PDB file of C-alpha atoms and ligand atoms in Angstrom:
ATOM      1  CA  UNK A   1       0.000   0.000   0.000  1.00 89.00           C
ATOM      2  CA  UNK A   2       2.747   2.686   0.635  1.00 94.00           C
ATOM      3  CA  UNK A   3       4.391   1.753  -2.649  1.00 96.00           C
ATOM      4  CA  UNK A   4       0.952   2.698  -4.545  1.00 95.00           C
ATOM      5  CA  UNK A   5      -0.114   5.589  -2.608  1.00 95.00           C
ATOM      6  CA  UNK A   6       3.837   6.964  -4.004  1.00 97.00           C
ATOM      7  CA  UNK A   7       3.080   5.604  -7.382  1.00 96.00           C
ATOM      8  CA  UNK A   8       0.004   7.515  -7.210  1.00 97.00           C
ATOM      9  CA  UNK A   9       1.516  10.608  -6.001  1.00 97.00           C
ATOM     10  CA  UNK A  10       4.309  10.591  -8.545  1.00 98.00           C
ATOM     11  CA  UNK A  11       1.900   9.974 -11.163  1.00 96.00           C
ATOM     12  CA  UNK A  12       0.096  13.319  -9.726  1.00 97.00           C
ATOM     13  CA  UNK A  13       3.662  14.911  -9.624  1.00 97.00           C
ATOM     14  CA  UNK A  14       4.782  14.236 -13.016  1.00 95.00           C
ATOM     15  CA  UNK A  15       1.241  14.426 -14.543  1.00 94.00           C
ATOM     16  CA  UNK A  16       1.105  18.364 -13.147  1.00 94.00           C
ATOM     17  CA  UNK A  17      -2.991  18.860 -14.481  1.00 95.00           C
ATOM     18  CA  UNK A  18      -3.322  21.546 -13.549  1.00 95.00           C
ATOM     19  CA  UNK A  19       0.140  23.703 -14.973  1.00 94.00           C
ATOM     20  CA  UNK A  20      -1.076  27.262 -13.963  1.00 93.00           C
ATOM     21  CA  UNK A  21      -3.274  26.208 -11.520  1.00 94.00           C
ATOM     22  CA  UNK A  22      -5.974  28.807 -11.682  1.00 94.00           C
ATOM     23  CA  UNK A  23      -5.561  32.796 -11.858  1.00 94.00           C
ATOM     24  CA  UNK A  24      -5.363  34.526  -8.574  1.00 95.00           C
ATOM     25  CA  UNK A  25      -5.469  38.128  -7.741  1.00 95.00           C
ATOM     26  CA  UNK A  26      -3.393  39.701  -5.140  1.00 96.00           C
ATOM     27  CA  UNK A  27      -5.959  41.526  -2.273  1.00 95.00           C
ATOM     28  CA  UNK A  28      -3.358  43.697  -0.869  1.00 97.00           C
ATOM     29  CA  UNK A  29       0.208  45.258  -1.827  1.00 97.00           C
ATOM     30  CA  UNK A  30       2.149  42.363  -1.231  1.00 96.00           C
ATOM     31  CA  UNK A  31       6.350  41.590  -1.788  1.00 96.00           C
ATOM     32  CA  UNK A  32       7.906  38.510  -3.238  1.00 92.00           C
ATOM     33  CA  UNK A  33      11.489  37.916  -3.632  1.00 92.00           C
ATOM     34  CA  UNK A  34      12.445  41.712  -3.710  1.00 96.00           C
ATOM     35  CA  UNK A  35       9.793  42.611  -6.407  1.00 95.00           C
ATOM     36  CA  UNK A  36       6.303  44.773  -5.040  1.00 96.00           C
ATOM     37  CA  UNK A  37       3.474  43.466  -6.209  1.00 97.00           C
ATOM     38  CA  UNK A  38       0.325  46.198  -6.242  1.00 98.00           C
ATOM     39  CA  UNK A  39      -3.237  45.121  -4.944  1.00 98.00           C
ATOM     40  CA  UNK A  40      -5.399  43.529  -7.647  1.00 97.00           C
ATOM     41  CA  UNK A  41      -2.454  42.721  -9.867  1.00 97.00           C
ATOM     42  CA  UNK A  42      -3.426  39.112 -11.603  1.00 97.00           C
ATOM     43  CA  UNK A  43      -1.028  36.223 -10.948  1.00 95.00           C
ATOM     44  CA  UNK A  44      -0.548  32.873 -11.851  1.00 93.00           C
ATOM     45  CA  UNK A  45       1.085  30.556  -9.554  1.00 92.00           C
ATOM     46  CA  UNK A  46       2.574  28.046 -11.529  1.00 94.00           C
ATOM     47  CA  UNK A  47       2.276  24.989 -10.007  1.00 96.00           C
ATOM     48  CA  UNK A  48       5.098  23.456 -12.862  1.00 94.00           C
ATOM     49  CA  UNK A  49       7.635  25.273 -11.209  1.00 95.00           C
ATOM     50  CA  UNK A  50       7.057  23.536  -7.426  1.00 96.00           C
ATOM     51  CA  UNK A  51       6.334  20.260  -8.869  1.00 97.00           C
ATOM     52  CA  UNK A  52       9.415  19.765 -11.162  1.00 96.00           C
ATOM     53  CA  UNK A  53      11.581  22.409  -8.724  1.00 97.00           C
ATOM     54  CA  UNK A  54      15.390  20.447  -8.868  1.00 96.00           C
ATOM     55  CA  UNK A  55      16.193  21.687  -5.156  1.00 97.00           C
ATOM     56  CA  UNK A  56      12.818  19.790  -4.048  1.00 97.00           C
ATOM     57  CA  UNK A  57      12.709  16.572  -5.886  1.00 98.00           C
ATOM     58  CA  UNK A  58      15.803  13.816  -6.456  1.00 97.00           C
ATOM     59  CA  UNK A  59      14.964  13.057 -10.434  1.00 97.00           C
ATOM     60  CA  UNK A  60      12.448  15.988 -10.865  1.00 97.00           C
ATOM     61  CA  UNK A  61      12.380  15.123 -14.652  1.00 95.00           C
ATOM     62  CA  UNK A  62      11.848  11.549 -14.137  1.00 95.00           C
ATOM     63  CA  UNK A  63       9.044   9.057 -13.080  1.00 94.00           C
ATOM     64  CA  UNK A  64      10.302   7.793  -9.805  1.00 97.00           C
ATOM     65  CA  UNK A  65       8.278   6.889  -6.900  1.00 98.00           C
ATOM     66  CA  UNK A  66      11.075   6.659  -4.283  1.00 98.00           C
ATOM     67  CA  UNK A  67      10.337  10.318  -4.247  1.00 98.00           C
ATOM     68  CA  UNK A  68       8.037   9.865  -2.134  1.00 98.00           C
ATOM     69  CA  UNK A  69       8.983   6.531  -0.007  1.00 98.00           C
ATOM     70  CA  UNK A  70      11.807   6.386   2.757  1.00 97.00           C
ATOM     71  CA  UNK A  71      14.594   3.737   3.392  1.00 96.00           C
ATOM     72  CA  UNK A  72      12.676   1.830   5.191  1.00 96.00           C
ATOM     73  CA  UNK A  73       9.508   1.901   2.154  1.00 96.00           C
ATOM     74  CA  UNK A  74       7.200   3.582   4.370  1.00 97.00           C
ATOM     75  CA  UNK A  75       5.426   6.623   2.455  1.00 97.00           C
ATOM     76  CA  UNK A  76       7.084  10.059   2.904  1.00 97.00           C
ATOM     77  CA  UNK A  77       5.059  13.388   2.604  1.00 96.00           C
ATOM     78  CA  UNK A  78       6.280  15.996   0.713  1.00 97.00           C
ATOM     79  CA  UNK A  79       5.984  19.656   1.052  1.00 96.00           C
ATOM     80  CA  UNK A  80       6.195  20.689  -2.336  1.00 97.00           C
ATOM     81  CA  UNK A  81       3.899  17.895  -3.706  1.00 97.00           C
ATOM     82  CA  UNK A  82       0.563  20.659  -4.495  1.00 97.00           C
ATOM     83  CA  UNK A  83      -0.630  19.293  -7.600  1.00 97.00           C
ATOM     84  CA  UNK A  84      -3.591  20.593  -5.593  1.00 97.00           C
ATOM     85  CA  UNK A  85      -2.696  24.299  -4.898  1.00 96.00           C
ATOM     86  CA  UNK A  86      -2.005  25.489  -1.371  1.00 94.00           C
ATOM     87  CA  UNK A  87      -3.736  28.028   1.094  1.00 91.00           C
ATOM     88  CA  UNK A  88      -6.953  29.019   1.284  1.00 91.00           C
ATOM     89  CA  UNK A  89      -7.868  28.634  -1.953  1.00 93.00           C
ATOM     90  CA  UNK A  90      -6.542  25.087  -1.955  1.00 96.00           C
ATOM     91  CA  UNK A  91      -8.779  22.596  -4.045  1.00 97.00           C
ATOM     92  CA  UNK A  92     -12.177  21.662  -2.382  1.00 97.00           C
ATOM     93  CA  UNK A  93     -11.484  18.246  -3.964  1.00 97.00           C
ATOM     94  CA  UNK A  94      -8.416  17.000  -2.518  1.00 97.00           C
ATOM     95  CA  UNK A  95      -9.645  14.625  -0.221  1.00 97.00           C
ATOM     96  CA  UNK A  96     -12.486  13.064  -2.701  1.00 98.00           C
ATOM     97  CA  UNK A  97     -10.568  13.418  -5.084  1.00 97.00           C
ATOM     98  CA  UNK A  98      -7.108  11.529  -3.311  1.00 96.00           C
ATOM     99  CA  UNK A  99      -9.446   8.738  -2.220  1.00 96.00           C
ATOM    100  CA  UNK A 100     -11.068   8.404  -5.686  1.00 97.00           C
ATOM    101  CA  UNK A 101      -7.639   7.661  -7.220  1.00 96.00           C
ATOM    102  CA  UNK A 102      -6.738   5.487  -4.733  1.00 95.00           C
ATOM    103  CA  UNK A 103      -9.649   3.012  -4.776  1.00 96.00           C
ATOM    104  CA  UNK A 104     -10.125   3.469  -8.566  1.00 96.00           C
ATOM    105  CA  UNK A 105      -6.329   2.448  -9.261  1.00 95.00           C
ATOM    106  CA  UNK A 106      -6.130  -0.167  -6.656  1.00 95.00           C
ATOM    107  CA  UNK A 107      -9.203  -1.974  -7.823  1.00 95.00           C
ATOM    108  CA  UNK A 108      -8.252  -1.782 -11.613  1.00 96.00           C
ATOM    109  CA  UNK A 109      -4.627  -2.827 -10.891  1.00 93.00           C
ATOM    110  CA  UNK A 110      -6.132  -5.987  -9.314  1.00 93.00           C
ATOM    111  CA  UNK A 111      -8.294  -7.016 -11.711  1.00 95.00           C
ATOM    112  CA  UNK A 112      -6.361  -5.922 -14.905  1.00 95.00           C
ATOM    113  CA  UNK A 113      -2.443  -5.973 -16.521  1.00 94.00           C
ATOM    114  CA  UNK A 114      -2.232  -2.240 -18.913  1.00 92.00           C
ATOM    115  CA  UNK A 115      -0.210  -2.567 -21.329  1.00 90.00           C
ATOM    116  CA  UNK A 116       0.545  -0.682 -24.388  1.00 91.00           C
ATOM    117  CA  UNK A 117      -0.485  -2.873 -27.894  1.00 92.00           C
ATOM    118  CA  UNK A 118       2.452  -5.319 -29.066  1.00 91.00           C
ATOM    119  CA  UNK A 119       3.627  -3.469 -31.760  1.00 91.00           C
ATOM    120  CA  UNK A 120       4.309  -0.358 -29.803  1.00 89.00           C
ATOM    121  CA  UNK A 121       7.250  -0.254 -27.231  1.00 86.00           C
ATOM    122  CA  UNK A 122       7.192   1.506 -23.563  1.00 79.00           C
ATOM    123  CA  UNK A 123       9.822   3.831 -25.155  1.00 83.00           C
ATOM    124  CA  UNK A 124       7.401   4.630 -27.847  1.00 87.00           C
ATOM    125  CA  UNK A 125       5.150   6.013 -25.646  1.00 86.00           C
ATOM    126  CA  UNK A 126       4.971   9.776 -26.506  1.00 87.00           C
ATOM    127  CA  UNK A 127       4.318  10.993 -22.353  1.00 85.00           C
ATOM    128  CA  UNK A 128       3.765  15.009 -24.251  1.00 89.00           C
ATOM    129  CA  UNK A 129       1.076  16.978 -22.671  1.00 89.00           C
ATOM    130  CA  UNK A 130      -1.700  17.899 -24.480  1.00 91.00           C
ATOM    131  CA  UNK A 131      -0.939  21.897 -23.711  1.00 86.00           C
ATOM    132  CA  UNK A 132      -4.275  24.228 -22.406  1.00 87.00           C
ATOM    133  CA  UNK A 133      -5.567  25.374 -18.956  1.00 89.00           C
ATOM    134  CA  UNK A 134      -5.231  21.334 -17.826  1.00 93.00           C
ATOM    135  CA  UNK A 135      -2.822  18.966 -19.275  1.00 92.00           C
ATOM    136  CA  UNK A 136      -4.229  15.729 -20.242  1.00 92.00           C
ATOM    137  CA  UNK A 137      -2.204  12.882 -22.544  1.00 91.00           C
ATOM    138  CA  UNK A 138      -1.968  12.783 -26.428  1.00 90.00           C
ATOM    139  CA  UNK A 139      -4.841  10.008 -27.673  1.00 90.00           C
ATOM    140  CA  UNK A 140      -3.337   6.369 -27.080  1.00 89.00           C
ATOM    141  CA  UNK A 141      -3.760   2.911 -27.124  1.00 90.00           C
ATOM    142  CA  UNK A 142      -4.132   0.386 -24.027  1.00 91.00           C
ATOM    143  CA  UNK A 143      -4.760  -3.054 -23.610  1.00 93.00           C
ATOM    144  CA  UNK A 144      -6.611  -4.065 -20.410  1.00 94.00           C
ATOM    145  CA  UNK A 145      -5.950  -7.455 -19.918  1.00 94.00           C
ATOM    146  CA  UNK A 146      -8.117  -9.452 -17.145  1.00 92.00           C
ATOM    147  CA  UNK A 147      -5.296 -11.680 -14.707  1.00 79.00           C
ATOM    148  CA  UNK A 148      -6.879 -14.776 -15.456  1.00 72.00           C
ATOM    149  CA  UNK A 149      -5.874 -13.614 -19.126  1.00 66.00           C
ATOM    150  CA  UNK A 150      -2.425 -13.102 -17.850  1.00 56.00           C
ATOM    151  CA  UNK A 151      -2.032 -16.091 -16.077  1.00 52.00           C
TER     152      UNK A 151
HETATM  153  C1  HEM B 201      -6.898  14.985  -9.376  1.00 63.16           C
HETATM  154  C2  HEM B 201      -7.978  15.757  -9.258  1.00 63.16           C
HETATM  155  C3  HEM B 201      -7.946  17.245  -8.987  1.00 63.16           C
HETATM  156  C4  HEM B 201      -6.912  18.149  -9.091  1.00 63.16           C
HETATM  157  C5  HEM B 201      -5.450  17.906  -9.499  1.00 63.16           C
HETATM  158  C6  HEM B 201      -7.452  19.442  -8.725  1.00 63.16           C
HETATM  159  C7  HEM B 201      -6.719  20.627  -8.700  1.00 63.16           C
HETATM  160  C8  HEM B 201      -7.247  21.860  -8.396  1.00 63.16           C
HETATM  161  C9  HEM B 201      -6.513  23.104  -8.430  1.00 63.16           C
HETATM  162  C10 HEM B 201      -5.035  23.246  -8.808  1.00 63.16           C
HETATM  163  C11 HEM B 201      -7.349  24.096  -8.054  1.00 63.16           C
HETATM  164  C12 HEM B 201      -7.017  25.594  -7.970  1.00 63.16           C
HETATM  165  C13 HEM B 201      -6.669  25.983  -6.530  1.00 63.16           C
HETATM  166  C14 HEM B 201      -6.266  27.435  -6.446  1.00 63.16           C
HETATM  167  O1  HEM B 201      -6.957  28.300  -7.007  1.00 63.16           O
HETATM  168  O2  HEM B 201      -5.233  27.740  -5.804  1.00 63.16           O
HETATM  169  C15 HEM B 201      -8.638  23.495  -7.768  1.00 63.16           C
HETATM  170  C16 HEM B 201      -9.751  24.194  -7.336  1.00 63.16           C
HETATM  171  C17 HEM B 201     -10.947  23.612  -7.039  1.00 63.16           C
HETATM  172  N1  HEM B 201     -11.266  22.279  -7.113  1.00 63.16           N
HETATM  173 FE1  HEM B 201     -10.019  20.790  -7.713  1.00 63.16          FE
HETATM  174  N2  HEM B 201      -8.772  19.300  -8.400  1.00 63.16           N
HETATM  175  C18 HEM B 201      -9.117  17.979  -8.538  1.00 63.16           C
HETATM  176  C19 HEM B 201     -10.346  17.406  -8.277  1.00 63.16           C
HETATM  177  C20 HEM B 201     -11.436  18.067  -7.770  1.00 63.16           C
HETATM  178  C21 HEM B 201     -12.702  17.451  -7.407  1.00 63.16           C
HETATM  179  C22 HEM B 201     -12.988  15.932  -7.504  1.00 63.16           C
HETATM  180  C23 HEM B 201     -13.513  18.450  -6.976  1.00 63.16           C
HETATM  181  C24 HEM B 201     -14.928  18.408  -6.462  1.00 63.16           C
HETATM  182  C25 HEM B 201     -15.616  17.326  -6.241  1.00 63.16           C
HETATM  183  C26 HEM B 201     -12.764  19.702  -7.045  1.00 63.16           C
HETATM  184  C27 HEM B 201     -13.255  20.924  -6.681  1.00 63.16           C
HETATM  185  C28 HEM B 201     -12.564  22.118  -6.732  1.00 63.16           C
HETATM  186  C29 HEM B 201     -13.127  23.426  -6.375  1.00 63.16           C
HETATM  187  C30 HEM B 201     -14.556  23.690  -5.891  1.00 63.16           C
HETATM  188  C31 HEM B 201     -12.117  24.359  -6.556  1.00 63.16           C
HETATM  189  C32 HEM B 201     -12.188  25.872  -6.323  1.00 63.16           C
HETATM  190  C33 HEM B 201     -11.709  26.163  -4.894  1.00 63.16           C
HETATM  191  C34 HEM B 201     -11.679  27.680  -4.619  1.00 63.16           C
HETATM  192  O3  HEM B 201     -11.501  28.472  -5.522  1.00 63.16           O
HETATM  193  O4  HEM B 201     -11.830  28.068  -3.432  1.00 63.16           O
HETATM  194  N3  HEM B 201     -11.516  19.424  -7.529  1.00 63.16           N
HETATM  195  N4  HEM B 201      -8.553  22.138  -7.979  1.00 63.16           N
END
């Protein structure tokens, strides 16, 4: 179980939805990082930059789930895992939406094997965002097959 809730968490990592998160609008003069930032000013708080930030994460450009698993295998939190935003505006979702992935992968990873078709290799795979508000993959193939299938 630790090992998929960091394979899910990775996948939410490297997946990054939601890229620019939604717009936000400062409610008072505020200063970040030496630059003054008026009230009402639009910003976007790129939630790339956190999630694929090289001082946070070991491999930030690769899929790796150790990211977020100690030595010992037991699941690791991470600060600058917010695939959901942060703060008060934080996704109302999280928590549906964290147990929804959970019990959706678990229960098709135990009934099914994915795998791309045969004539296509893993390194084939083109893992390019589809580019717009969210990120979702290019249009591919998968084969679902059943474990008594596998067997
Ligand atoms: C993997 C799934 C999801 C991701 C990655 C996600 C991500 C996000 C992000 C990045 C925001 C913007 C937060 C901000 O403005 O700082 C947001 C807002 C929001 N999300 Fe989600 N979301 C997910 C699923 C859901 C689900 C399942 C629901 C509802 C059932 C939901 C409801 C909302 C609502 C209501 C807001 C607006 C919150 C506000 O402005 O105060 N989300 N979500």
């Amino acid at each position: 179980m630790p090992y998929m809730d960091a394979v899910l968490h990775e996948i939410q990592r490297v997946g990054n939805v939601a890229p620019m998160n939604l717009l936000h609008e400062t409610t008072g003069d505020t200063s970040f990082r030496g630059y003054r930032i008026p009230k009402g000013t639009l910003v976007i708080p790129l939630l790339s930059s956190v999630l694929s930030d090289k001082t946070q994460w070991e491999t930030p450009h690769q899929f790796n789930p150790n990211h977020f698993l100690d030595a010992q295998g037991k699941f690791v939190k991470r600060d600058a895992f917010m695939p959901f935003s942060a703060g008060r505006r934080v996704c109302l979702g999280e928590t549906l939406a964290k147990m929804e992935l959970f019990l959706f992968f678990t229960m098709l990873l135990q009934k099914f094997h994915f795998r791309p078709p045969q004539e296509v290799s893993p390194e084939q795979l083109d893992l390019t965002p589809t580019p717009g508000i969210t990120s979702g993959p290019q249009p591919f193939q998968l084969c679902a097959l059943s474990h008594c299938e596998t067997l």
